[in-house]
Short mmCIF file of C-alpha atoms in Angstrom, two decimals:
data_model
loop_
_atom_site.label_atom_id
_atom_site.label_comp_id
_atom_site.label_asym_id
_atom_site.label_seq_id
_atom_site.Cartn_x
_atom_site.Cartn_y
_atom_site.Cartn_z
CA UNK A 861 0.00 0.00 0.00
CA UNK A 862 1.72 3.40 -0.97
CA UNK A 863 0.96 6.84 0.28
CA UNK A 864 0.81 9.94 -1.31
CA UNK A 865 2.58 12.68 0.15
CA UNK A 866 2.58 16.49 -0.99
CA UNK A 867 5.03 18.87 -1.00
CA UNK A 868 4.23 21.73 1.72
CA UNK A 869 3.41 24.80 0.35
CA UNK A 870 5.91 27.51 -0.19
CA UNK A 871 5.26 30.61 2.32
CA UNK A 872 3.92 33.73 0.74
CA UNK A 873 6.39 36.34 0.88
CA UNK A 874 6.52 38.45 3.80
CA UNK A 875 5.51 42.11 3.90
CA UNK A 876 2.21 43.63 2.15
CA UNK A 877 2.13 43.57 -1.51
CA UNK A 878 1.61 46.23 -3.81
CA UNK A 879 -1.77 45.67 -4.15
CA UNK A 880 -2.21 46.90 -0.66
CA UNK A 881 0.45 49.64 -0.62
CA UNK A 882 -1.35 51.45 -3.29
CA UNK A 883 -4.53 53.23 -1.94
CA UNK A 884 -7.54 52.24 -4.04
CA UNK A 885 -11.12 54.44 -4.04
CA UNK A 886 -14.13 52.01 -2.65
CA UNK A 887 -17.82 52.41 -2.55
CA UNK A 888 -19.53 55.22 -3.25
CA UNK A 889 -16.24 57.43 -3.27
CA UNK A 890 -14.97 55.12 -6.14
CA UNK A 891 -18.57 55.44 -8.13
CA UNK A 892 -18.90 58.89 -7.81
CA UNK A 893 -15.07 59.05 -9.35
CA UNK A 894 -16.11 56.14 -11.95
CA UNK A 895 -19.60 58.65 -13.14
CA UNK A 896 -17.87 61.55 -13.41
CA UNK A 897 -13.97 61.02 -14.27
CA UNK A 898 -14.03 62.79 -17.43
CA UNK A 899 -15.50 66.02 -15.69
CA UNK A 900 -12.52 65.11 -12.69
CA UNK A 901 -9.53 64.69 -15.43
CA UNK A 902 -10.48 67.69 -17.19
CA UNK A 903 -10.78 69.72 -14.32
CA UNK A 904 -7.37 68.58 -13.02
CA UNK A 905 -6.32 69.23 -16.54
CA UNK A 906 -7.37 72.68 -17.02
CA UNK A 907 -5.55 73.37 -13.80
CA UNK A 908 -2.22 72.17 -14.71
CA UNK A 909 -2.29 74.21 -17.83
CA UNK A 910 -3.38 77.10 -16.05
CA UNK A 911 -0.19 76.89 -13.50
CA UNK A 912 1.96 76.24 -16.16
CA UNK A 913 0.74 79.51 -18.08
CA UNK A 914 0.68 81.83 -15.17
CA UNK A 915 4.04 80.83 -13.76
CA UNK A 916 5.55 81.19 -17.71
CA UNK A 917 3.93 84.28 -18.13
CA UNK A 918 4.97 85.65 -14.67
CA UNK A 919 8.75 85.20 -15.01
CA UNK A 920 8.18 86.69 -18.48
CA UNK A 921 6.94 90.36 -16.15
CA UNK A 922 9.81 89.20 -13.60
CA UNK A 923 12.51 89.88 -15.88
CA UNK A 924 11.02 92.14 -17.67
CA UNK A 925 11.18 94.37 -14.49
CA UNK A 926 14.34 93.08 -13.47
CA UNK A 927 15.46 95.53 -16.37
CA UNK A 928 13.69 98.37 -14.94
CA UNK A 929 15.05 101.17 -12.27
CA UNK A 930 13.54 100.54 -8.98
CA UNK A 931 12.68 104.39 -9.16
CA UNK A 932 10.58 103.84 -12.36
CA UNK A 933 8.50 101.19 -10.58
CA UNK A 934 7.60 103.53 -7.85
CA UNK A 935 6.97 106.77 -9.74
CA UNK A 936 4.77 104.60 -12.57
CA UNK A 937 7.00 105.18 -15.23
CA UNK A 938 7.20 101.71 -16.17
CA UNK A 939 7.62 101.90 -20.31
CA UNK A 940 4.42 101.15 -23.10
CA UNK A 941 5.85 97.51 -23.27
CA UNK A 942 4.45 96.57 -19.69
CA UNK A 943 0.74 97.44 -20.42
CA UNK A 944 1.57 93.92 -22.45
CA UNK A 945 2.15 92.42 -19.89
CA UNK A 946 -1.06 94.07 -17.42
CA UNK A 947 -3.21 93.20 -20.86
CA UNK A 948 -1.89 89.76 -19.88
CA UNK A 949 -2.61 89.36 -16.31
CA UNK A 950 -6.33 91.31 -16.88
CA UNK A 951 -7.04 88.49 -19.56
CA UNK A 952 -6.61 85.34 -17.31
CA UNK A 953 -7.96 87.48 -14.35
CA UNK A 954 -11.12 87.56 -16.71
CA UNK A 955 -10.89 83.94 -17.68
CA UNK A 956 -10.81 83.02 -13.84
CA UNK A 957 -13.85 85.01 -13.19
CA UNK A 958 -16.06 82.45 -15.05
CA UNK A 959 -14.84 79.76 -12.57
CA UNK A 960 -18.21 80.01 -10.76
CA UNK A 961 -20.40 79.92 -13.84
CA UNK A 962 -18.77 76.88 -14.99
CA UNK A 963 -18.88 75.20 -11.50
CA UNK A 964 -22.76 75.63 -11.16
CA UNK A 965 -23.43 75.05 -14.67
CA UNK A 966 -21.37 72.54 -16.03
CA UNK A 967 -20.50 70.52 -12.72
CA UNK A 968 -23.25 71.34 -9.76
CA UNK A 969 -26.64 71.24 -12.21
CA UNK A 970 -26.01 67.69 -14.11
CA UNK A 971 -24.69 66.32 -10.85
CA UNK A 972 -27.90 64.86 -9.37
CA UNK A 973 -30.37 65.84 -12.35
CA UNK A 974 -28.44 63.51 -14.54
CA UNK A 975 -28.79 60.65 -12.38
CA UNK A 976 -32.33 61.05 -12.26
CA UNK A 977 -33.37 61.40 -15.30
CA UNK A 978 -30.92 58.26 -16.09
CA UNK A 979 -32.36 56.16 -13.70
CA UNK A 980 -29.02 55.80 -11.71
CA UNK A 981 -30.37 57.66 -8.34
CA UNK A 982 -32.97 54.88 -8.15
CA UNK A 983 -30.52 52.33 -9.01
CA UNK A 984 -27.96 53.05 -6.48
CA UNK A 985 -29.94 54.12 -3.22
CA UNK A 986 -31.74 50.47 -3.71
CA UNK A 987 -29.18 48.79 -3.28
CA UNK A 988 -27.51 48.82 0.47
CA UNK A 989 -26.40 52.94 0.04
CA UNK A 990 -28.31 55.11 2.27
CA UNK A 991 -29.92 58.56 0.60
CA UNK A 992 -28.10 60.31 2.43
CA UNK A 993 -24.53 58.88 2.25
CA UNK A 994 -24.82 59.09 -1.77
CA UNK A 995 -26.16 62.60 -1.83
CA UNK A 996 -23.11 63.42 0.95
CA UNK A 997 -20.95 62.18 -1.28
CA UNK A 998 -22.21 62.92 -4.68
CA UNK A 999 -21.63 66.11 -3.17
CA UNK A 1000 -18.50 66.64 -1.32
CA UNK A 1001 -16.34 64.58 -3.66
CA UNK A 1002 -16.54 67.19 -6.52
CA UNK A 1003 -16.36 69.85 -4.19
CA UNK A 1004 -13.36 69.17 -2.75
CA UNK A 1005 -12.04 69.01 -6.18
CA UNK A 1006 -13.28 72.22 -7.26
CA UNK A 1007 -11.83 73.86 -4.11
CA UNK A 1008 -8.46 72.22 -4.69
CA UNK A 1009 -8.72 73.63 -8.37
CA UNK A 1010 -9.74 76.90 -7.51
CA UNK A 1011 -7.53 77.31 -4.42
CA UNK A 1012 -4.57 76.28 -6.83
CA UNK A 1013 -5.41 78.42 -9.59
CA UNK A 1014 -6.25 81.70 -7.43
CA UNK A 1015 -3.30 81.62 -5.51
CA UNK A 1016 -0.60 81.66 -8.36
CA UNK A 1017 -3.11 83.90 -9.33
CA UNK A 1018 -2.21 86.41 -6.75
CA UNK A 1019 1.50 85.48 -6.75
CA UNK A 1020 1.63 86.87 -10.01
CA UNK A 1021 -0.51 90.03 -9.36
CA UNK A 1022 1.38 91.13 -6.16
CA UNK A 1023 4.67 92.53 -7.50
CA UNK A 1024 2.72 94.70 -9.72
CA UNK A 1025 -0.37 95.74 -7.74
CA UNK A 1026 -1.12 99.42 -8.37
CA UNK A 1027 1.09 100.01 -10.84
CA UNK A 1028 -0.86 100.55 -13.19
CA UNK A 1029 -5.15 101.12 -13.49
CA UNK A 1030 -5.93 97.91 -14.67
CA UNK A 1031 -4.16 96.22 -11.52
CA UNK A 1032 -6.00 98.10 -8.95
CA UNK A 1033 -7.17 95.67 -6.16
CA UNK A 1034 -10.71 96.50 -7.14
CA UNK A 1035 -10.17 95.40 -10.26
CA UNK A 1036 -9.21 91.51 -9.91
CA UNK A 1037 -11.06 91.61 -5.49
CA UNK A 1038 -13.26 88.60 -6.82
CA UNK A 1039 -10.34 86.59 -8.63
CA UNK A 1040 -8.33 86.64 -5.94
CA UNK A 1041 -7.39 85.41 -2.32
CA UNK A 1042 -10.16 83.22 -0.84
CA UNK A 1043 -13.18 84.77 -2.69
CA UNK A 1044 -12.48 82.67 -5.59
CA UNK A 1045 -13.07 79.25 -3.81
CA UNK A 1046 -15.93 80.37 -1.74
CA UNK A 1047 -17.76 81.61 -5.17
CA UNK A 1048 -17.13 78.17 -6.89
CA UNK A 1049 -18.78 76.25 -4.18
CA UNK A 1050 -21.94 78.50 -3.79
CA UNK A 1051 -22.57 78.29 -7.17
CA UNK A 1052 -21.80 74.66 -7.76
CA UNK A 1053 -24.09 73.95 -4.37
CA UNK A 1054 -27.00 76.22 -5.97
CA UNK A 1055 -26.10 74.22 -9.33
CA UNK A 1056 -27.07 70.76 -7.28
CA UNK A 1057 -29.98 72.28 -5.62
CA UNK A 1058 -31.52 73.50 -9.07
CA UNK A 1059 -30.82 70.19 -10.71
CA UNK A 1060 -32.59 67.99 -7.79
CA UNK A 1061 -35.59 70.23 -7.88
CA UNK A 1062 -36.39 70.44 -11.35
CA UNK A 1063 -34.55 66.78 -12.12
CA UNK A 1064 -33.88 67.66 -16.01
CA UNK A 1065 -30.22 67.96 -16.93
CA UNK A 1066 -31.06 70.78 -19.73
CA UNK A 1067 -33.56 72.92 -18.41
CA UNK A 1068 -31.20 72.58 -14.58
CA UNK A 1069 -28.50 74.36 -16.90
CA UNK A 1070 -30.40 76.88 -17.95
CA UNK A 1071 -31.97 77.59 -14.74
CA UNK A 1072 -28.45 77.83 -12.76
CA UNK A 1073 -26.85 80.10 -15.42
CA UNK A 1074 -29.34 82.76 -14.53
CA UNK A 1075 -29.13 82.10 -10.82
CA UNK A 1076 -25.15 82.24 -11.09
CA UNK A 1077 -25.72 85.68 -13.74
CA UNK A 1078 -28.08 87.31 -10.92
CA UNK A 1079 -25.65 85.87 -7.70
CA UNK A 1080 -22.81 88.03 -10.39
CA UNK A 1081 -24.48 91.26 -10.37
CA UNK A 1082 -26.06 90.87 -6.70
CA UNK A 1083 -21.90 90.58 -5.52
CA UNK A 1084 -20.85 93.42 -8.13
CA UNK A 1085 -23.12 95.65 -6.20
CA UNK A 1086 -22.81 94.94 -2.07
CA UNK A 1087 -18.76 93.21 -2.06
CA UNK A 1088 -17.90 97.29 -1.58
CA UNK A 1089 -20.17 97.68 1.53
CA UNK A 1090 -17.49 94.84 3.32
CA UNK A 1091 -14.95 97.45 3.71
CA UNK A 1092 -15.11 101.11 6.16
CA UNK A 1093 -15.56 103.78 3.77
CA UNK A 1094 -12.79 106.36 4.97
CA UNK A 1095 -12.37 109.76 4.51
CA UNK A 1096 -9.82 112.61 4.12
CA UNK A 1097 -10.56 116.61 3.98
CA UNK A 1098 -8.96 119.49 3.51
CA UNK A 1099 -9.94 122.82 6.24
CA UNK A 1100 -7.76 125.58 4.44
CA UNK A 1101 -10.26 126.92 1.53
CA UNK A 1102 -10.53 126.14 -1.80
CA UNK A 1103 -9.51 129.33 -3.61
CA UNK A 1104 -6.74 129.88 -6.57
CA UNK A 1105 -3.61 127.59 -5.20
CA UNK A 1106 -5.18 125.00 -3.25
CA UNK A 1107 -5.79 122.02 -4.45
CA UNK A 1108 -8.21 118.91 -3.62
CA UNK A 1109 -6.27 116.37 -0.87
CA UNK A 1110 -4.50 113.42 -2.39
CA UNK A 1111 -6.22 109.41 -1.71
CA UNK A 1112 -3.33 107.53 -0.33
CA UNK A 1113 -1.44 104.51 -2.52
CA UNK A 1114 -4.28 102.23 -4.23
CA UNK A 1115 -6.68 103.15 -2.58
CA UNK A 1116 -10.25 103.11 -4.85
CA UNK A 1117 -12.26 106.55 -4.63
CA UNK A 1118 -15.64 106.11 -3.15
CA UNK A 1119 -19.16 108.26 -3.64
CA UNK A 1120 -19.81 111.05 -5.97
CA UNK A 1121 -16.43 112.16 -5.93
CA UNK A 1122 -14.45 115.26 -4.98
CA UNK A 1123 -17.16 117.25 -2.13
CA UNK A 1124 -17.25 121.02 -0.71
CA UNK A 1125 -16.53 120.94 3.17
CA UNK A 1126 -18.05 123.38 5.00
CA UNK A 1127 -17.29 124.96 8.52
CA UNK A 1128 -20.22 122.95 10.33
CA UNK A 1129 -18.51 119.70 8.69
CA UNK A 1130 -21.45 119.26 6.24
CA UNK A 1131 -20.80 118.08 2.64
CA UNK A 1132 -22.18 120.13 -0.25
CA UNK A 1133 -21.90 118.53 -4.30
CA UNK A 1134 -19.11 119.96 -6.52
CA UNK A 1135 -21.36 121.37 -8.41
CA UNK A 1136 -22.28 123.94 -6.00
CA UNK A 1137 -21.83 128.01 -7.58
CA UNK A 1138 -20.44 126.27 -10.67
CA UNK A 1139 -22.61 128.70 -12.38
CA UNK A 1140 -20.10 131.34 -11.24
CA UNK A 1141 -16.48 129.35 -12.20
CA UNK A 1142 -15.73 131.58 -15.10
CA UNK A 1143 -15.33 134.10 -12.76
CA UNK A 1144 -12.37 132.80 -10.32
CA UNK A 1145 -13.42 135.91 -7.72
CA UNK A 1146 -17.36 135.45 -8.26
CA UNK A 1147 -16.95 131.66 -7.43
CA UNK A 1148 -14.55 132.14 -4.43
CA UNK A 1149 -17.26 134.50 -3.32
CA UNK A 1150 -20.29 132.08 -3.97
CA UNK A 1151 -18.24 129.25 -1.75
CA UNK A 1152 -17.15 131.88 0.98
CA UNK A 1153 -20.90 132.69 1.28
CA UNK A 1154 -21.55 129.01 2.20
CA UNK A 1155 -18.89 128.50 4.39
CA UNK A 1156 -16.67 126.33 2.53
CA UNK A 1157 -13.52 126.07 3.99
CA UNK A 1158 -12.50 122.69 1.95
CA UNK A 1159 -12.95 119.57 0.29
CA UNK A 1160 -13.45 115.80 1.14
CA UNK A 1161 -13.22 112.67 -0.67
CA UNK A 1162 -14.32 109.07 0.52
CA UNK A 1163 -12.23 106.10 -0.40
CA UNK A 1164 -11.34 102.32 0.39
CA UNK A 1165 -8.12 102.01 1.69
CA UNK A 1166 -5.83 98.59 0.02
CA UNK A 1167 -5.21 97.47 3.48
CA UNK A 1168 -9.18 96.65 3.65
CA UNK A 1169 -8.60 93.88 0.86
CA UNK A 1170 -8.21 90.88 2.77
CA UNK A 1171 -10.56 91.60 5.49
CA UNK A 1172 -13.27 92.34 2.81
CA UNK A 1173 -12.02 88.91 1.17
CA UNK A 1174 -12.63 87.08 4.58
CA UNK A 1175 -16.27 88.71 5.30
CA UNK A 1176 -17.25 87.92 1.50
CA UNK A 1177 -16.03 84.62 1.49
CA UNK A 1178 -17.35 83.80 4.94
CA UNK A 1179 -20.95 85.13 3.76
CA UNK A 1180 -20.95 82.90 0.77
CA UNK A 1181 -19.69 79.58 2.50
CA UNK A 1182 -22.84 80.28 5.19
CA UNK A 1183 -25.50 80.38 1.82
CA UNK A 1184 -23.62 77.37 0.78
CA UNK A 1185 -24.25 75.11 3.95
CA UNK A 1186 -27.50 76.35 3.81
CA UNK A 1187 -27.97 74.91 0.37
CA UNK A 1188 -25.76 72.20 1.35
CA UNK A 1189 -28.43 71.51 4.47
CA UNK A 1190 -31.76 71.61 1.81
CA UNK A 1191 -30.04 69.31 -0.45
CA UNK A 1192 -29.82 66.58 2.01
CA UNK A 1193 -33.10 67.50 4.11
CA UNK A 1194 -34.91 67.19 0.62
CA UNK A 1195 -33.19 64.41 -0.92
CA UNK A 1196 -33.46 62.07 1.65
CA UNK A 1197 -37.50 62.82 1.42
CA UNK A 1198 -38.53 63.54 -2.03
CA UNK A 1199 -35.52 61.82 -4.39
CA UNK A 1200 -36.77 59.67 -6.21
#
């Protein structure tokens, strides 16, 4: 009678393999990345190539005022060839500023309206994934990839702007306020969030589109017209007349003038418009009289001081992060209820 033996089995090698070093996406994290990967690719994409072109086209202005007298940089007498390079910096400045259309209507309004009208909502959440744990992560995984986008792209952004804020018009910090610092991320995620809120409601990828893009155009104009009131209007007067010789008081560096413009000061400290006894400025000693007679002893302008910037940025940002939890908080309160 003969017995079969067998060989013992070699040992697996010792120490984790490289399946298990390498971290791998899983469960909803991973579908959410498997639905939308084209939108995630070309986002990271479109960031890449805007680094690259920034940081190109900043050393370009680098050394192109590496060639210029320190003395010509302060006193703005920079030659015609930089305004090539401000026409530059204005242009992507304007290209970033549609960040927040494109987030709400390209990435926040197909988000969920797609997968309804595809059938894939119903599909997944009947299966063992919760409402709410796909819609919190249908959610959060593209935002955090449009904040990482936008962060990126905003702050070499405003690397490139700093060594040439205010020296020229164009570069004023009212000029690019919304396409830099930490407005820029805020702005994407409120309008992506309103994007995903329009899109669950209505639940048609099309009209969702249409719908966000004039949400996002009246959000545009809404911010145009209050991001000013953020900052303390300040003000600076002159009290020795305004008669041949004197001249209006100058704003300090940068900062934006605010109001109607140059006003008459008068001895009480009330404010009266420029236009007061212009009937009379033909005649220098007619109008000197005319302003005498209402007890103008100067003028006074209102401005917003540069140093305001970031604490403007902060307030505006913070304001549009609370609206975006709040959306963020409908979103799941109604999608758990009413999706599908």
């Amino acid at each position: 009678m003969t017995t079969l033996t067998r060989e013992p089995a070699h040992a697996a090698p010792a120490g984790p393999t490289r399946k298990n070093v390498m971290p791998r996406l899983g469960g909803t994290v991973w579908l959410v990345w498997r639905q939308h990967r084209a939108a995630f690719w070309t986002i990271i994409a479109a960031t890449l190539v805007g680094v690259a072109a920034m940081l190109y086209l900043r050393g370009q202005m680098m050394d192109f005022l590496g060639t210029q007298e320190p003395t010509s940089r302060r006193s703005g007498g920079l030659p015609p060839e930089f305004e090539t390079h401000v026409d530059r910096l204005l242009s992507i400045g304007s290209y970033l500023s549609y960040i927040p259309v494109l987030a709400g209507v390209l990435l926040g309004a197909p988000l969920i309206a797609g997968d309804l009208e595809s059938g894939t909502a119903k599909l997944v959440t009947s299966q063992s994934v919760s409402r709410l744990r796909w819609l919190t992560t249908k959610l959060a995984v593209p935002a955090a990839m449009l904040a990482l986008s936008t962060g990126v792209l905003a702050a070499v952004f405003t690397r490139w702007w700093g060594p040439v804020k205010g020296l020229s018009d164009g570069l004023m910090w009212t000029s690019l306020f919304s396409v830099t610092g930490v407005v820029p991320v805020a702005y994407a995620l409120l309008t992506f969030t309103v994007g995903v809120a329009a899109g669950l409601l209505l639940r048609r990828t099309l009209v969702s589109m249409v719908v966000t893009l004039g949400i996002v155009v009246a959000i545009e104009f809404l911010w145009s017209e209050v991001w000013r009131s953020l900052g303390h209007v300040m003000s600076i007067s002159t009290d020795q007349g305004v008669g041949p010789g004197m001249t209006p008081p100058e704003l300090p560096a940068e900062a934006e003038q605010q109001g109607q413009g140059t006003y008459f000061l008068t001895g009480s400290g009330d404010r009266l418009d420029w236009m007061t006894c212009l009937d009379q400025i033909e005649n220098d000693r007619a109008h000197t009289a005319c302003l005498q007679s209402k007890d103008v002893i100067g003028w006074a302008i209102d401005y917003l001081p540069v140093d305001q910037m970031q604490t403007m940025q902060w307030l505006g940002a913070g304001a549009m992060l609370t609206i975006t939890a709040a959306v963020v908080a409908f979103i799941l309160t109604w999608g758990r209820k009413r999706l599908l």
